[in-house]
PDB file of C-alpha atoms in Angstrom:
ATOM      1  CA  UNK A   4     -15.729 -27.187  30.835  1.00 80.00           C
ATOM      2  CA  UNK A   5     -13.854 -23.731  30.113  1.00 62.00           C
ATOM      3  CA  UNK A   6     -15.004 -22.379  34.134  1.00 65.00           C
ATOM      4  CA  UNK A   7     -13.825 -25.728  35.495  1.00 73.00           C
ATOM      5  CA  UNK A   8     -10.448 -26.734  34.098  1.00 65.00           C
ATOM      6  CA  UNK A   9     -10.091 -21.902  35.511  1.00 64.00           C
ATOM      7  CA  UNK A  10     -11.122 -23.397  38.414  1.00 66.00           C
ATOM      8  CA  UNK A  11      -8.469 -26.434  38.440  1.00 69.00           C
ATOM      9  CA  UNK A  12      -5.791 -23.578  37.513  1.00 68.00           C
ATOM     10  CA  UNK A  13      -6.010 -21.005  39.362  1.00 71.00           C
ATOM     11  CA  UNK A  14      -6.023 -23.461  43.112  1.00 69.00           C
ATOM     12  CA  UNK A  15      -3.072 -25.177  41.575  1.00 72.00           C
ATOM     13  CA  UNK A  16      -1.736 -22.365  40.384  1.00 81.00           C
ATOM     14  CA  UNK A  17      -1.409 -18.914  42.039  1.00 85.00           C
ATOM     15  CA  UNK A  18      -3.292 -20.965  45.054  1.00 86.00           C
ATOM     16  CA  UNK A  19      -0.009 -23.330  45.586  1.00 87.00           C
ATOM     17  CA  UNK A  20       2.146 -19.482  45.079  1.00 92.00           C
ATOM     18  CA  UNK A  21      -0.810 -17.491  47.721  1.00 92.00           C
ATOM     19  CA  UNK A  22      -1.264 -20.746  50.367  1.00 91.00           C
ATOM     20  CA  UNK A  23       0.640 -23.864  50.195  1.00 91.00           C
ATOM     21  CA  UNK A  24       4.676 -22.202  49.374  1.00 93.00           C
ATOM     22  CA  UNK A  25       3.402 -19.308  52.103  1.00 94.00           C
ATOM     23  CA  UNK A  26       2.193 -22.126  54.561  1.00 92.00           C
ATOM     24  CA  UNK A  27       4.995 -23.858  54.276  1.00 94.00           C
ATOM     25  CA  UNK A  28       7.424 -20.863  54.751  1.00 94.00           C
ATOM     26  CA  UNK A  29       4.950 -19.928  57.977  1.00 93.00           C
ATOM     27  CA  UNK A  30       5.813 -22.913  59.159  1.00 92.00           C
ATOM     28  CA  UNK A  31       8.020 -23.049  63.226  1.00 80.00           C
ATOM     29  CA  UNK A  32       8.163 -19.139  62.595  1.00 77.00           C
ATOM     30  CA  UNK A  33       5.858 -17.400  65.749  1.00 72.00           C
ATOM     31  CA  UNK A  34       2.545 -16.585  65.114  1.00 70.00           C
ATOM     32  CA  UNK A  35       1.894 -12.846  66.105  1.00 65.00           C
ATOM     33  CA  UNK A  36      -1.083 -12.519  68.143  1.00 65.00           C
ATOM     34  CA  UNK A  37      -5.046 -12.075  66.874  1.00 59.00           C
ATOM     35  CA  UNK A  38      -4.707  -8.209  67.080  1.00 67.00           C
ATOM     36  CA  UNK A  39      -5.873  -7.092  63.213  1.00 67.00           C
ATOM     37  CA  UNK A  40      -6.168  -4.228  63.947  1.00 72.00           C
ATOM     38  CA  UNK A  41      -2.452  -3.166  63.852  1.00 82.00           C
ATOM     39  CA  UNK A  42      -1.277  -0.397  61.087  1.00 86.00           C
ATOM     40  CA  UNK A  43       0.519  -2.684  59.380  1.00 86.00           C
ATOM     41  CA  UNK A  44      -1.195  -6.683  59.711  1.00 89.00           C
ATOM     42  CA  UNK A  45      -4.352  -3.978  58.440  1.00 91.00           C
ATOM     43  CA  UNK A  46      -2.191  -3.102  55.506  1.00 94.00           C
ATOM     44  CA  UNK A  47      -2.048  -6.097  54.745  1.00 95.00           C
ATOM     45  CA  UNK A  48      -5.425  -7.008  55.035  1.00 94.00           C
ATOM     46  CA  UNK A  49      -5.993  -4.115  52.060  1.00 96.00           C
ATOM     47  CA  UNK A  50      -2.561  -5.802  50.003  1.00 97.00           C
ATOM     48  CA  UNK A  51      -4.153  -9.002  49.939  1.00 97.00           C
ATOM     49  CA  UNK A  52      -7.736  -7.954  49.108  1.00 97.00           C
ATOM     50  CA  UNK A  53      -5.921  -5.770  45.739  1.00 97.00           C
ATOM     51  CA  UNK A  54      -3.655  -8.801  45.074  1.00 97.00           C
ATOM     52  CA  UNK A  55      -7.261 -10.721  44.517  1.00 95.00           C
ATOM     53  CA  UNK A  56      -8.788  -8.658  42.378  1.00 96.00           C
ATOM     54  CA  UNK A  57      -6.664  -7.965  39.679  1.00 94.00           C
ATOM     55  CA  UNK A  58      -6.173 -12.229  39.711  1.00 92.00           C
ATOM     56  CA  UNK A  59      -9.493 -12.700  40.013  1.00 91.00           C
ATOM     57  CA  UNK A  60     -10.738 -10.744  37.336  1.00 93.00           C
ATOM     58  CA  UNK A  61      -7.414 -11.329  34.988  1.00 90.00           C
ATOM     59  CA  UNK A  62      -8.891 -15.557  35.297  1.00 88.00           C
ATOM     60  CA  UNK A  63     -12.120 -13.785  34.449  1.00 89.00           C
ATOM     61  CA  UNK A  64     -11.224 -12.176  31.351  1.00 92.00           C
ATOM     62  CA  UNK A  65      -9.099 -15.430  29.915  1.00 84.00           C
ATOM     63  CA  UNK A  66     -12.051 -17.463  30.557  1.00 87.00           C
ATOM     64  CA  UNK A  67     -14.287 -15.180  28.681  1.00 87.00           C
ATOM     65  CA  UNK A  68     -12.791 -12.989  26.241  1.00 87.00           C
ATOM     66  CA  UNK A  69      -9.553 -15.141  25.799  1.00 86.00           C
ATOM     67  CA  UNK A  70     -11.228 -18.453  26.329  1.00 86.00           C
ATOM     68  CA  UNK A  71      -8.320 -19.963  28.356  1.00 81.00           C
ATOM     69  CA  UNK A  72      -6.479 -20.137  31.963  1.00 78.00           C
ATOM     70  CA  UNK A  73      -4.199 -18.817  33.260  1.00 76.00           C
ATOM     71  CA  UNK A  74      -1.965 -22.423  32.151  1.00 78.00           C
ATOM     72  CA  UNK A  75       0.476 -21.977  29.658  1.00 77.00           C
ATOM     73  CA  UNK A  76      -0.228 -25.578  28.901  1.00 75.00           C
ATOM     74  CA  UNK A  77      -4.376 -24.410  28.205  1.00 77.00           C
ATOM     75  CA  UNK A  78      -3.253 -20.633  27.452  1.00 77.00           C
ATOM     76  CA  UNK A  79      -6.397 -18.318  25.915  1.00 84.00           C
ATOM     77  CA  UNK A  80      -6.760 -19.000  22.269  1.00 90.00           C
ATOM     78  CA  UNK A  81      -6.965 -14.894  21.367  1.00 92.00           C
ATOM     79  CA  UNK A  82      -5.055 -12.454  22.626  1.00 93.00           C
ATOM     80  CA  UNK A  83      -6.798 -10.746  26.289  1.00 92.00           C
ATOM     81  CA  UNK A  84      -7.213  -6.498  26.170  1.00 92.00           C
ATOM     82  CA  UNK A  85      -9.645  -6.288  27.962  1.00 93.00           C
ATOM     83  CA  UNK A  86     -10.273  -5.113  31.657  1.00 92.00           C
ATOM     84  CA  UNK A  87      -7.469  -4.746  33.632  1.00 94.00           C
ATOM     85  CA  UNK A  88      -5.168  -5.655  30.859  1.00 93.00           C
ATOM     86  CA  UNK A  89      -6.161  -2.336  28.768  1.00 94.00           C
ATOM     87  CA  UNK A  90      -4.086  -1.097  31.886  1.00 94.00           C
ATOM     88  CA  UNK A  91      -1.102  -3.863  32.243  1.00 96.00           C
ATOM     89  CA  UNK A  92       0.130  -6.720  30.622  1.00 95.00           C
ATOM     90  CA  UNK A  93       0.518  -8.994  33.597  1.00 95.00           C
ATOM     91  CA  UNK A  94      -1.863  -7.704  36.362  1.00 95.00           C
ATOM     92  CA  UNK A  95      -2.494 -11.448  37.791  1.00 93.00           C
ATOM     93  CA  UNK A  96       1.468 -11.944  38.396  1.00 94.00           C
ATOM     94  CA  UNK A  97       1.005  -8.128  39.332  1.00 97.00           C
ATOM     95  CA  UNK A  98      -1.936  -9.274  41.937  1.00 96.00           C
ATOM     96  CA  UNK A  99       0.263 -12.214  42.767  1.00 96.00           C
ATOM     97  CA  UNK A 100       2.817 -10.259  44.541  1.00 97.00           C
ATOM     98  CA  UNK A 101       0.404  -7.655  45.293  1.00 97.00           C
ATOM     99  CA  UNK A 102      -1.041 -10.008  47.578  1.00 97.00           C
ATOM    100  CA  UNK A 103       2.383 -11.734  48.855  1.00 97.00           C
ATOM    101  CA  UNK A 104       3.520  -8.267  50.450  1.00 98.00           C
ATOM    102  CA  UNK A 105       0.217  -7.887  52.513  1.00 97.00           C
ATOM    103  CA  UNK A 106       0.988 -11.492  54.429  1.00 96.00           C
ATOM    104  CA  UNK A 107       4.132 -10.352  54.761  1.00 95.00           C
ATOM    105  CA  UNK A 108       2.905  -7.400  56.680  1.00 94.00           C
ATOM    106  CA  UNK A 109      -0.103  -9.843  57.836  1.00 93.00           C
ATOM    107  CA  UNK A 110       2.111 -12.416  59.371  1.00 92.00           C
ATOM    108  CA  UNK A 111       4.751 -10.028  60.107  1.00 91.00           C
ATOM    109  CA  UNK A 112       7.468 -12.162  57.982  1.00 93.00           C
ATOM    110  CA  UNK A 113      11.301 -10.796  56.245  1.00 94.00           C
ATOM    111  CA  UNK A 114      10.353 -15.134  54.864  1.00 94.00           C
ATOM    112  CA  UNK A 115       7.360 -14.189  53.279  1.00 96.00           C
ATOM    113  CA  UNK A 116       8.721 -10.804  51.911  1.00 97.00           C
ATOM    114  CA  UNK A 117      12.072 -11.474  50.611  1.00 97.00           C
ATOM    115  CA  UNK A 118      10.258 -14.678  48.903  1.00 97.00           C
ATOM    116  CA  UNK A 119       7.001 -11.889  47.179  1.00 98.00           C
ATOM    117  CA  UNK A 120      10.414 -10.797  45.739  1.00 98.00           C
ATOM    118  CA  UNK A 121      11.651 -14.241  44.415  1.00 98.00           C
ATOM    119  CA  UNK A 122       8.054 -15.357  43.184  1.00 97.00           C
ATOM    120  CA  UNK A 123       8.136 -11.333  41.591  1.00 97.00           C
ATOM    121  CA  UNK A 124      11.721 -12.116  39.760  1.00 98.00           C
ATOM    122  CA  UNK A 125      10.690 -15.978  38.417  1.00 96.00           C
ATOM    123  CA  UNK A 126       7.928 -14.041  36.889  1.00 95.00           C
ATOM    124  CA  UNK A 127      10.274 -11.864  35.542  1.00 98.00           C
ATOM    125  CA  UNK A 128      12.171 -13.245  34.029  1.00 97.00           C
ATOM    126  CA  UNK A 129       9.430 -16.167  33.176  1.00 94.00           C
ATOM    127  CA  UNK A 130       7.799 -13.532  31.111  1.00 96.00           C
ATOM    128  CA  UNK A 131      10.503 -12.206  29.263  1.00 97.00           C
ATOM    129  CA  UNK A 132      12.223 -15.315  27.860  1.00 97.00           C
ATOM    130  CA  UNK A 133       9.104 -17.322  28.321  1.00 94.00           C
ATOM    131  CA  UNK A 134       5.451 -15.324  27.792  1.00 92.00           C
ATOM    132  CA  UNK A 135       5.957 -12.443  25.745  1.00 96.00           C
ATOM    133  CA  UNK A 136       8.096 -14.221  22.712  1.00 96.00           C
ATOM    134  CA  UNK A 137       5.394 -17.284  22.820  1.00 93.00           C
ATOM    135  CA  UNK A 138       2.790 -15.054  22.732  1.00 94.00           C
ATOM    136  CA  UNK A 139       4.009 -12.727  19.647  1.00 95.00           C
ATOM    137  CA  UNK A 140       4.105 -16.741  17.755  1.00 95.00           C
ATOM    138  CA  UNK A 141       0.817 -16.722  19.050  1.00 93.00           C
ATOM    139  CA  UNK A 142      -0.788 -13.837  17.647  1.00 94.00           C
ATOM    140  CA  UNK A 143       1.715 -12.159  15.819  1.00 94.00           C
ATOM    141  CA  UNK A 144       1.550  -8.108  15.228  1.00 94.00           C
ATOM    142  CA  UNK A 145      -1.188  -7.551  17.111  1.00 93.00           C
ATOM    143  CA  UNK A 146       0.960  -9.105  19.804  1.00 94.00           C
ATOM    144  CA  UNK A 147       3.393  -6.171  19.225  1.00 95.00           C
ATOM    145  CA  UNK A 148       0.697  -3.145  18.527  1.00 94.00           C
ATOM    146  CA  UNK A 149      -0.527  -4.093  21.889  1.00 94.00           C
ATOM    147  CA  UNK A 150       3.210  -4.757  23.363  1.00 94.00           C
ATOM    148  CA  UNK A 151       3.891  -1.355  22.374  1.00 93.00           C
ATOM    149  CA  UNK A 152       0.584   0.194  23.323  1.00 93.00           C
ATOM    150  CA  UNK A 153       0.939  -1.457  27.230  1.00 95.00           C
ATOM    151  CA  UNK A 154       3.154  -1.351  29.669  1.00 95.00           C
ATOM    152  CA  UNK A 155       4.760  -4.956  30.921  1.00 96.00           C
ATOM    153  CA  UNK A 156       4.307  -3.663  35.388  1.00 95.00           C
ATOM    154  CA  UNK A 157       2.905  -0.688  35.777  1.00 94.00           C
ATOM    155  CA  UNK A 158      -0.170  -0.002  35.110  1.00 92.00           C
ATOM    156  CA  UNK A 159      -1.057   3.302  32.758  1.00 89.00           C
ATOM    157  CA  UNK A 160      -3.882   5.628  34.330  1.00 88.00           C
ATOM    158  CA  UNK A 161      -5.430   5.639  31.509  1.00 87.00           C
ATOM    159  CA  UNK A 162      -6.271   2.656  30.076  1.00 82.00           C
ATOM    160  CA  UNK A 163      -4.920   2.013  25.908  1.00 79.00           C
ATOM    161  CA  UNK A 164      -7.215   2.666  23.410  1.00 75.00           C
ATOM    162  CA  UNK A 165      -6.638  -1.177  21.425  1.00 68.00           C
ATOM    163  CA  UNK A 166      -8.365  -1.869  18.408  1.00 62.00           C
ATOM    164  CA  UNK A 167      -9.352  -4.957  17.779  1.00 56.00           C
ATOM    165  CA  UNK A 168      -7.841  -7.886  16.456  1.00 50.00           C
ATOM    166  CA  UNK A 169      -5.561  -6.454  12.257  1.00 47.00           C
ATOM    167  CA  UNK A 170      -8.125  -7.803   9.612  1.00 38.00           C
ATOM    168  CA  UNK A 171      -6.115  -9.228   6.826  1.00 34.00           C
TER     169      UNK A 171
END
């Protein structure tokens, strides 16, 4: 059941941000030719792939390690500190923005590039005003320790040494 919920929210949330809204933005704009071998379009494909990898890995970690989904209405029950979460606190959001920037390059769309920046700003405000206070309330000192060891947006090259939950 958890995997079905994770799949549903993956299609609903990142699917909307990465497929539905960009298709609306691109509607009526001239499409570039089909030559995918142009360097900007190749870079775009690489960025799309580079964004999908952390997004999907993070969704898996939410389900396996956190026992929840990416949706705020069905969040992980445990603080997730495995995988990419040892390098950066928000790999899912970074993955979405990276993929959006790749789409902007691939489709040669300034409007999609602006959309990617707006999405990052919305993510940043959401993280600062809602997500971090909620996580602090839900996980207390464990989250404080995690937050002090792992950066919000710029990944650490070496993973943080994170101990498990504090013992009571």
